[in-house]
Amino acid sequence: FPKEQIIKKDWTGVNIRQESQQISPKREDSIQFKIISDLKDGDYDLIYDDDYSGEIADIITVKQYEEYINIQLYHLKFASTGRVARLVDDLYEVCGQAVKSVNWKFKESKEFFEHLLRRETKKKKGKSCSRIELGCKEKIVYFKDIARKGYPVEFEIFIVQPGLPATNPSDEQLSLLAVVNSYLKGKGGITLTVIGS
């Protein structure tokens, strides 16, 4: 995988060992909270926290264009040592999640949005909140309806690992990312974006 394609992100103020923003209060020093906050500065119709068991991805964005719906799947992983390191172990699980999520391209699009509607309330240990970070439930229903009628859907997949050094990754890390990139393109025609430090 070309190391110059790894996006170098500033993680100042983030505990890179803390992956999930959890529920209440949200962990503002988490990787997930940081990515969602940055995405809110972008142009999306929906930003959705799909974290926890049964997830499609840790974060999902949806944007409708004139000719298609763009869906971005963000797979996050914490840095096991809490620092930037050239550890291929920090990539195995998140790469596996990225590969697995390709299957959503081959399901009926309405299933994707039904998943979001079914899981809209995030629950854990007696706490709950909406998973919708931007947009509303009615917007998901709208997307489900137009997807059911054949409106085209395109996917992009993101791997986010703050422990990955963008300027100096190991050969093992680049080789693993190359395999994932090749699989995503070959199996689903899906673009992979990698975000490190």
PDB file of C-alpha atoms in Angstrom:
ATOM      1  CA  PHE A   1       0.000   0.000   0.000  1.00  0.00           C
ATOM      2  CA  PRO A   2       1.489   3.390  -0.934  1.00  0.00           C
ATOM      3  CA  LYS A   3       2.480   5.052   2.331  1.00  0.00           C
ATOM      4  CA  GLU A   4       1.939   8.489   0.775  1.00  0.00           C
ATOM      5  CA  GLN A   5      -1.763   7.615   0.606  1.00  0.00           C
ATOM      6  CA  ILE A   6      -2.002   7.219   4.387  1.00  0.00           C
ATOM      7  CA  ILE A   7      -3.675  10.338   5.777  1.00  0.00           C
ATOM      8  CA  LYS A   8      -1.715  11.874   8.650  1.00  0.00           C
ATOM      9  CA  LYS A   9      -4.133  13.075  11.328  1.00  0.00           C
ATOM     10  CA  ASP A  10      -3.431  15.180  14.397  1.00  0.00           C
ATOM     11  CA  TRP A  11      -4.682  13.319  17.480  1.00  0.00           C
ATOM     12  CA  THR A  12      -3.819  16.011  20.026  1.00  0.00           C
ATOM     13  CA  GLY A  13      -6.118  15.695  23.042  1.00  0.00           C
ATOM     14  CA  VAL A  14      -7.174  12.156  22.121  1.00  0.00           C
ATOM     15  CA  ASN A  15      -6.382   9.062  24.180  1.00  0.00           C
ATOM     16  CA  ILE A  16      -5.471   6.754  21.306  1.00  0.00           C
ATOM     17  CA  ARG A  17      -6.086   3.731  23.545  1.00  0.00           C
ATOM     18  CA  GLN A  18      -9.745   4.816  23.895  1.00  0.00           C
ATOM     19  CA  GLU A  19     -11.675   3.688  20.823  1.00  0.00           C
ATOM     20  CA  SER A  20     -15.368   4.144  21.701  1.00  0.00           C
ATOM     21  CA  GLN A  21     -17.132   7.359  22.708  1.00  0.00           C
ATOM     22  CA  GLN A  22     -19.537   5.155  24.726  1.00  0.00           C
ATOM     23  CA  ILE A  23     -22.928   6.602  25.745  1.00  0.00           C
ATOM     24  CA  SER A  24     -23.314   9.011  28.644  1.00  0.00           C
ATOM     25  CA  PRO A  25     -21.266  10.975  29.253  1.00  0.00           C
ATOM     26  CA  LYS A  26     -19.562  10.556  25.870  1.00  0.00           C
ATOM     27  CA  ARG A  27     -15.806  10.103  25.970  1.00  0.00           C
ATOM     28  CA  GLU A  28     -14.630  13.288  24.302  1.00  0.00           C
ATOM     29  CA  ASP A  29     -11.033  12.053  24.333  1.00  0.00           C
ATOM     30  CA  SER A  30     -11.946   8.940  22.310  1.00  0.00           C
ATOM     31  CA  ILE A  31     -11.004   8.153  18.711  1.00  0.00           C
ATOM     32  CA  GLN A  32     -14.659   7.788  17.750  1.00  0.00           C
ATOM     33  CA  PHE A  33     -15.669  11.156  19.223  1.00  0.00           C
ATOM     34  CA  LYS A  34     -12.785  12.862  17.393  1.00  0.00           C
ATOM     35  CA  ILE A  35     -13.686  11.360  14.007  1.00  0.00           C
ATOM     36  CA  ILE A  36     -17.391  12.174  14.434  1.00  0.00           C
ATOM     37  CA  SER A  37     -16.540  15.761  15.450  1.00  0.00           C
ATOM     38  CA  ASP A  38     -14.379  16.183  12.344  1.00  0.00           C
ATOM     39  CA  LEU A  39     -17.052  14.639  10.106  1.00  0.00           C
ATOM     40  CA  LYS A  40     -19.591  17.159  11.419  1.00  0.00           C
ATOM     41  CA  ASP A  41     -17.502  19.848   9.725  1.00  0.00           C
ATOM     42  CA  GLY A  42     -18.104  18.086   6.400  1.00  0.00           C
ATOM     43  CA  ASP A  43     -21.136  17.866   4.111  1.00  0.00           C
ATOM     44  CA  TYR A  44     -23.279  14.861   5.058  1.00  0.00           C
ATOM     45  CA  ASP A  45     -26.981  14.101   5.323  1.00  0.00           C
ATOM     46  CA  LEU A  46     -26.464  11.533   8.081  1.00  0.00           C
ATOM     47  CA  ILE A  47     -23.730  10.652  10.585  1.00  0.00           C
ATOM     48  CA  TYR A  48     -24.477   7.521  12.594  1.00  0.00           C
ATOM     49  CA  ASP A  49     -22.700   5.825  15.523  1.00  0.00           C
ATOM     50  CA  ASP A  50     -23.057   2.074  14.857  1.00  0.00           C
ATOM     51  CA  ASP A  51     -20.542   1.009  17.526  1.00  0.00           C
ATOM     52  CA  TYR A  52     -20.982  -2.189  19.622  1.00  0.00           C
ATOM     53  CA  SER A  53     -21.894  -5.779  18.813  1.00  0.00           C
ATOM     54  CA  GLY A  54     -23.606  -6.319  15.464  1.00  0.00           C
ATOM     55  CA  GLU A  55     -22.182  -3.149  13.934  1.00  0.00           C
ATOM     56  CA  ILE A  56     -21.662  -2.561  10.235  1.00  0.00           C
ATOM     57  CA  ALA A  57     -18.925  -0.062  11.124  1.00  0.00           C
ATOM     58  CA  ASP A  58     -18.031   2.173  14.062  1.00  0.00           C
ATOM     59  CA  ILE A  59     -19.232   5.266  12.179  1.00  0.00           C
ATOM     60  CA  ILE A  60     -21.419   5.522   9.089  1.00  0.00           C
ATOM     61  CA  THR A  61     -22.018   8.590   6.939  1.00  0.00           C
ATOM     62  CA  VAL A  62     -24.619   8.988   4.188  1.00  0.00           C
ATOM     63  CA  LYS A  63     -24.766  11.694   1.534  1.00  0.00           C
ATOM     64  CA  GLN A  64     -27.265  11.868  -1.325  1.00  0.00           C
ATOM     65  CA  TYR A  65     -26.059  13.125  -4.667  1.00  0.00           C
ATOM     66  CA  GLU A  66     -28.147  13.675  -7.787  1.00  0.00           C
ATOM     67  CA  GLU A  67     -27.413  10.243  -9.241  1.00  0.00           C
ATOM     68  CA  TYR A  68     -26.532   8.066  -6.225  1.00  0.00           C
ATOM     69  CA  ILE A  69     -26.255   7.721  -2.443  1.00  0.00           C
ATOM     70  CA  ASN A  70     -22.718   7.679  -1.041  1.00  0.00           C
ATOM     71  CA  ILE A  71     -22.148   5.610   2.121  1.00  0.00           C
ATOM     72  CA  GLN A  72     -18.887   5.794   4.047  1.00  0.00           C
ATOM     73  CA  LEU A  73     -18.002   3.073   6.548  1.00  0.00           C
ATOM     74  CA  TYR A  74     -15.402   4.009   9.183  1.00  0.00           C
ATOM     75  CA  HIS A  75     -13.680   1.159  11.012  1.00  0.00           C
ATOM     76  CA  LEU A  76     -11.694   2.324  14.051  1.00  0.00           C
ATOM     77  CA  LYS A  77      -9.110   0.632  16.232  1.00  0.00           C
ATOM     78  CA  PHE A  78      -7.223   1.844  19.269  1.00  0.00           C
ATOM     79  CA  ALA A  79      -3.433   1.748  19.510  1.00  0.00           C
ATOM     80  CA  SER A  80      -2.607  -1.184  21.779  1.00  0.00           C
ATOM     81  CA  THR A  81       0.455   0.490  23.317  1.00  0.00           C
ATOM     82  CA  GLY A  82      -1.104   3.947  23.493  1.00  0.00           C
ATOM     83  CA  ARG A  83       1.509   5.336  21.133  1.00  0.00           C
ATOM     84  CA  VAL A  84       2.343   5.471  17.453  1.00  0.00           C
ATOM     85  CA  ALA A  85       4.212   2.282  16.589  1.00  0.00           C
ATOM     86  CA  ARG A  86       4.987   0.066  13.613  1.00  0.00           C
ATOM     87  CA  LEU A  87       2.888  -2.826  14.919  1.00  0.00           C
ATOM     88  CA  VAL A  88       1.051  -4.931  12.363  1.00  0.00           C
ATOM     89  CA  ASP A  89      -1.013  -6.381  15.245  1.00  0.00           C
ATOM     90  CA  ASP A  90      -2.767  -3.011  15.553  1.00  0.00           C
ATOM     91  CA  LEU A  91      -4.163  -3.488  12.040  1.00  0.00           C
ATOM     92  CA  TYR A  92      -5.325  -7.126  11.919  1.00  0.00           C
ATOM     93  CA  GLU A  93      -8.725  -6.694  13.553  1.00  0.00           C
ATOM     94  CA  VAL A  94      -9.653  -3.427  11.855  1.00  0.00           C
ATOM     95  CA  CYS A  95      -8.599  -4.826   8.471  1.00  0.00           C
ATOM     96  CA  GLY A  96     -10.796  -7.863   9.103  1.00  0.00           C
ATOM     97  CA  GLN A  97     -13.747  -5.583   9.881  1.00  0.00           C
ATOM     98  CA  ALA A  98     -13.154  -3.633   6.656  1.00  0.00           C
ATOM     99  CA  VAL A  99     -13.074  -6.833   4.583  1.00  0.00           C
ATOM    100  CA  LYS A 100     -16.225  -8.185   6.231  1.00  0.00           C
ATOM    101  CA  SER A 101     -18.197  -4.989   5.609  1.00  0.00           C
ATOM    102  CA  VAL A 102     -17.808  -5.363   1.813  1.00  0.00           C
ATOM    103  CA  ASN A 103     -20.702  -7.841   1.989  1.00  0.00           C
ATOM    104  CA  TRP A 104     -23.128  -4.944   2.523  1.00  0.00           C
ATOM    105  CA  LYS A 105     -22.550  -3.873  -1.071  1.00  0.00           C
ATOM    106  CA  PHE A 106     -24.200  -7.100  -2.245  1.00  0.00           C
ATOM    107  CA  LYS A 107     -27.273  -6.959  -0.015  1.00  0.00           C
ATOM    108  CA  GLU A 108     -30.445  -5.099  -0.873  1.00  0.00           C
ATOM    109  CA  SER A 109     -29.855  -1.442  -0.012  1.00  0.00           C
ATOM    110  CA  LYS A 110     -33.033  -1.226   2.033  1.00  0.00           C
ATOM    111  CA  GLU A 111     -31.526  -3.834   4.414  1.00  0.00           C
ATOM    112  CA  PHE A 112     -28.722  -1.405   5.201  1.00  0.00           C
ATOM    113  CA  PHE A 113     -31.133   1.347   6.247  1.00  0.00           C
ATOM    114  CA  GLU A 114     -33.379  -1.104   8.100  1.00  0.00           C
ATOM    115  CA  HIS A 115     -30.292  -2.019  10.156  1.00  0.00           C
ATOM    116  CA  LEU A 116     -29.826   1.665  11.068  1.00  0.00           C
ATOM    117  CA  LEU A 117     -33.484   2.065  12.017  1.00  0.00           C
ATOM    118  CA  ARG A 118     -33.498  -1.105  14.109  1.00  0.00           C
ATOM    119  CA  ARG A 119     -30.416  -0.036  16.098  1.00  0.00           C
ATOM    120  CA  GLU A 120     -31.232   3.681  16.368  1.00  0.00           C
ATOM    121  CA  THR A 121     -31.183   3.612  20.173  1.00  0.00           C
ATOM    122  CA  LYS A 122     -27.726   2.818  21.549  1.00  0.00           C
ATOM    123  CA  LYS A 123     -27.913   0.915  24.855  1.00  0.00           C
ATOM    124  CA  LYS A 124     -25.383  -0.395  27.329  1.00  0.00           C
ATOM    125  CA  LYS A 125     -25.355  -0.921  31.088  1.00  0.00           C
ATOM    126  CA  GLY A 126     -28.698   0.810  31.646  1.00  0.00           C
ATOM    127  CA  LYS A 127     -27.744   3.884  29.638  1.00  0.00           C
ATOM    128  CA  SER A 128     -29.120   4.850  26.242  1.00  0.00           C
ATOM    129  CA  CYS A 129     -28.924   7.555  23.577  1.00  0.00           C
ATOM    130  CA  SER A 130     -29.671   7.991  19.878  1.00  0.00           C
ATOM    131  CA  ARG A 131     -27.022   6.737  17.494  1.00  0.00           C
ATOM    132  CA  ILE A 132     -27.844   9.578  15.087  1.00  0.00           C
ATOM    133  CA  GLU A 133     -25.113  12.218  15.369  1.00  0.00           C
ATOM    134  CA  LEU A 134     -26.325  14.278  12.402  1.00  0.00           C
ATOM    135  CA  GLY A 135     -29.653  14.006  10.604  1.00  0.00           C
ATOM    136  CA  CYS A 136     -32.826  12.342  11.878  1.00  0.00           C
ATOM    137  CA  LYS A 137     -34.774   9.090  11.875  1.00  0.00           C
ATOM    138  CA  GLU A 138     -37.058  10.397   9.129  1.00  0.00           C
ATOM    139  CA  LYS A 139     -34.006  10.848   6.903  1.00  0.00           C
ATOM    140  CA  ILE A 140     -33.107   7.160   7.337  1.00  0.00           C
ATOM    141  CA  VAL A 141     -36.682   6.181   6.425  1.00  0.00           C
ATOM    142  CA  TYR A 142     -36.392   8.387   3.323  1.00  0.00           C
ATOM    143  CA  PHE A 143     -33.129   6.717   2.282  1.00  0.00           C
ATOM    144  CA  LYS A 144     -34.649   3.271   2.837  1.00  0.00           C
ATOM    145  CA  ASP A 145     -37.585   4.159   0.609  1.00  0.00           C
ATOM    146  CA  ILE A 146     -35.551   5.519  -2.295  1.00  0.00           C
ATOM    147  CA  ALA A 147     -33.040   2.662  -2.001  1.00  0.00           C
ATOM    148  CA  ARG A 148     -35.918   0.183  -2.219  1.00  0.00           C
ATOM    149  CA  LYS A 149     -37.015   1.880  -5.439  1.00  0.00           C
ATOM    150  CA  GLY A 150     -33.580   1.287  -6.984  1.00  0.00           C
ATOM    151  CA  TYR A 151     -31.696   4.524  -6.246  1.00  0.00           C
ATOM    152  CA  PRO A 152     -28.012   3.536  -6.703  1.00  0.00           C
ATOM    153  CA  VAL A 153     -25.801   3.192  -3.613  1.00  0.00           C
ATOM    154  CA  GLU A 154     -22.005   3.419  -3.575  1.00  0.00           C
ATOM    155  CA  PHE A 155     -19.695   2.535  -0.681  1.00  0.00           C
ATOM    156  CA  GLU A 156     -16.344   3.815   0.556  1.00  0.00           C
ATOM    157  CA  ILE A 157     -14.419   2.155   3.379  1.00  0.00           C
ATOM    158  CA  PHE A 158     -12.093   3.845   5.867  1.00  0.00           C
ATOM    159  CA  ILE A 159      -9.579   2.282   8.250  1.00  0.00           C
ATOM    160  CA  VAL A 160      -8.662   4.530  11.185  1.00  0.00           C
ATOM    161  CA  GLN A 161      -5.704   3.528  13.372  1.00  0.00           C
ATOM    162  CA  PRO A 162      -3.984   6.381  15.274  1.00  0.00           C
ATOM    163  CA  GLY A 163      -1.134   3.996  16.128  1.00  0.00           C
ATOM    164  CA  LEU A 164      -0.185   3.735  12.441  1.00  0.00           C
ATOM    165  CA  PRO A 165       2.721   6.070  11.576  1.00  0.00           C
ATOM    166  CA  ALA A 166       1.809   7.681   8.250  1.00  0.00           C
ATOM    167  CA  THR A 167       5.356   8.720   7.423  1.00  0.00           C
ATOM    168  CA  ASN A 168       7.136   5.565   8.582  1.00  0.00           C
ATOM    169  CA  PRO A 169       4.883   2.469   8.545  1.00  0.00           C
ATOM    170  CA  SER A 170       6.425  -0.986   8.586  1.00  0.00           C
ATOM    171  CA  ASP A 171       6.576  -3.188   5.486  1.00  0.00           C
ATOM    172  CA  GLU A 172       4.255  -5.641   7.272  1.00  0.00           C
ATOM    173  CA  GLN A 173       1.675  -2.904   7.826  1.00  0.00           C
ATOM    174  CA  LEU A 174       1.847  -1.780   4.199  1.00  0.00           C
ATOM    175  CA  SER A 175       1.618  -5.357   2.922  1.00  0.00           C
ATOM    176  CA  LEU A 176      -1.496  -6.040   4.992  1.00  0.00           C
ATOM    177  CA  LEU A 177      -3.145  -2.803   3.840  1.00  0.00           C
ATOM    178  CA  ALA A 178      -2.269  -3.692   0.234  1.00  0.00           C
ATOM    179  CA  VAL A 179      -4.069  -7.032   0.553  1.00  0.00           C
ATOM    180  CA  VAL A 180      -7.156  -5.334   2.001  1.00  0.00           C
ATOM    181  CA  ASN A 181      -7.084  -2.609  -0.660  1.00  0.00           C
ATOM    182  CA  SER A 182      -6.829  -5.201  -3.431  1.00  0.00           C
ATOM    183  CA  TYR A 183      -9.706  -7.225  -1.987  1.00  0.00           C
ATOM    184  CA  LEU A 184     -12.012  -4.211  -1.626  1.00  0.00           C
ATOM    185  CA  LYS A 185     -11.338  -3.080  -5.186  1.00  0.00           C
ATOM    186  CA  GLY A 186     -11.545  -6.560  -6.673  1.00  0.00           C
ATOM    187  CA  LYS A 187     -14.572  -7.818  -4.768  1.00  0.00           C
ATOM    188  CA  GLY A 188     -16.670  -4.663  -4.602  1.00  0.00           C
ATOM    189  CA  GLY A 189     -15.011  -1.881  -6.565  1.00  0.00           C
ATOM    190  CA  ILE A 190     -14.717  -0.049  -3.252  1.00  0.00           C
ATOM    191  CA  THR A 191     -12.140   2.624  -2.465  1.00  0.00           C
ATOM    192  CA  LEU A 192     -10.077   2.240   0.733  1.00  0.00           C
ATOM    193  CA  THR A 193      -8.878   5.271   2.695  1.00  0.00           C
ATOM    194  CA  VAL A 194      -6.403   4.796   5.550  1.00  0.00           C
ATOM    195  CA  ILE A 195      -6.012   7.315   8.386  1.00  0.00           C
ATOM    196  CA  GLY A 196      -3.041   7.149  10.751  1.00  0.00           C
ATOM    197  CA  SER A 197      -0.847   9.599  12.642  1.00  0.00           C
TER     198      SER A 197
END
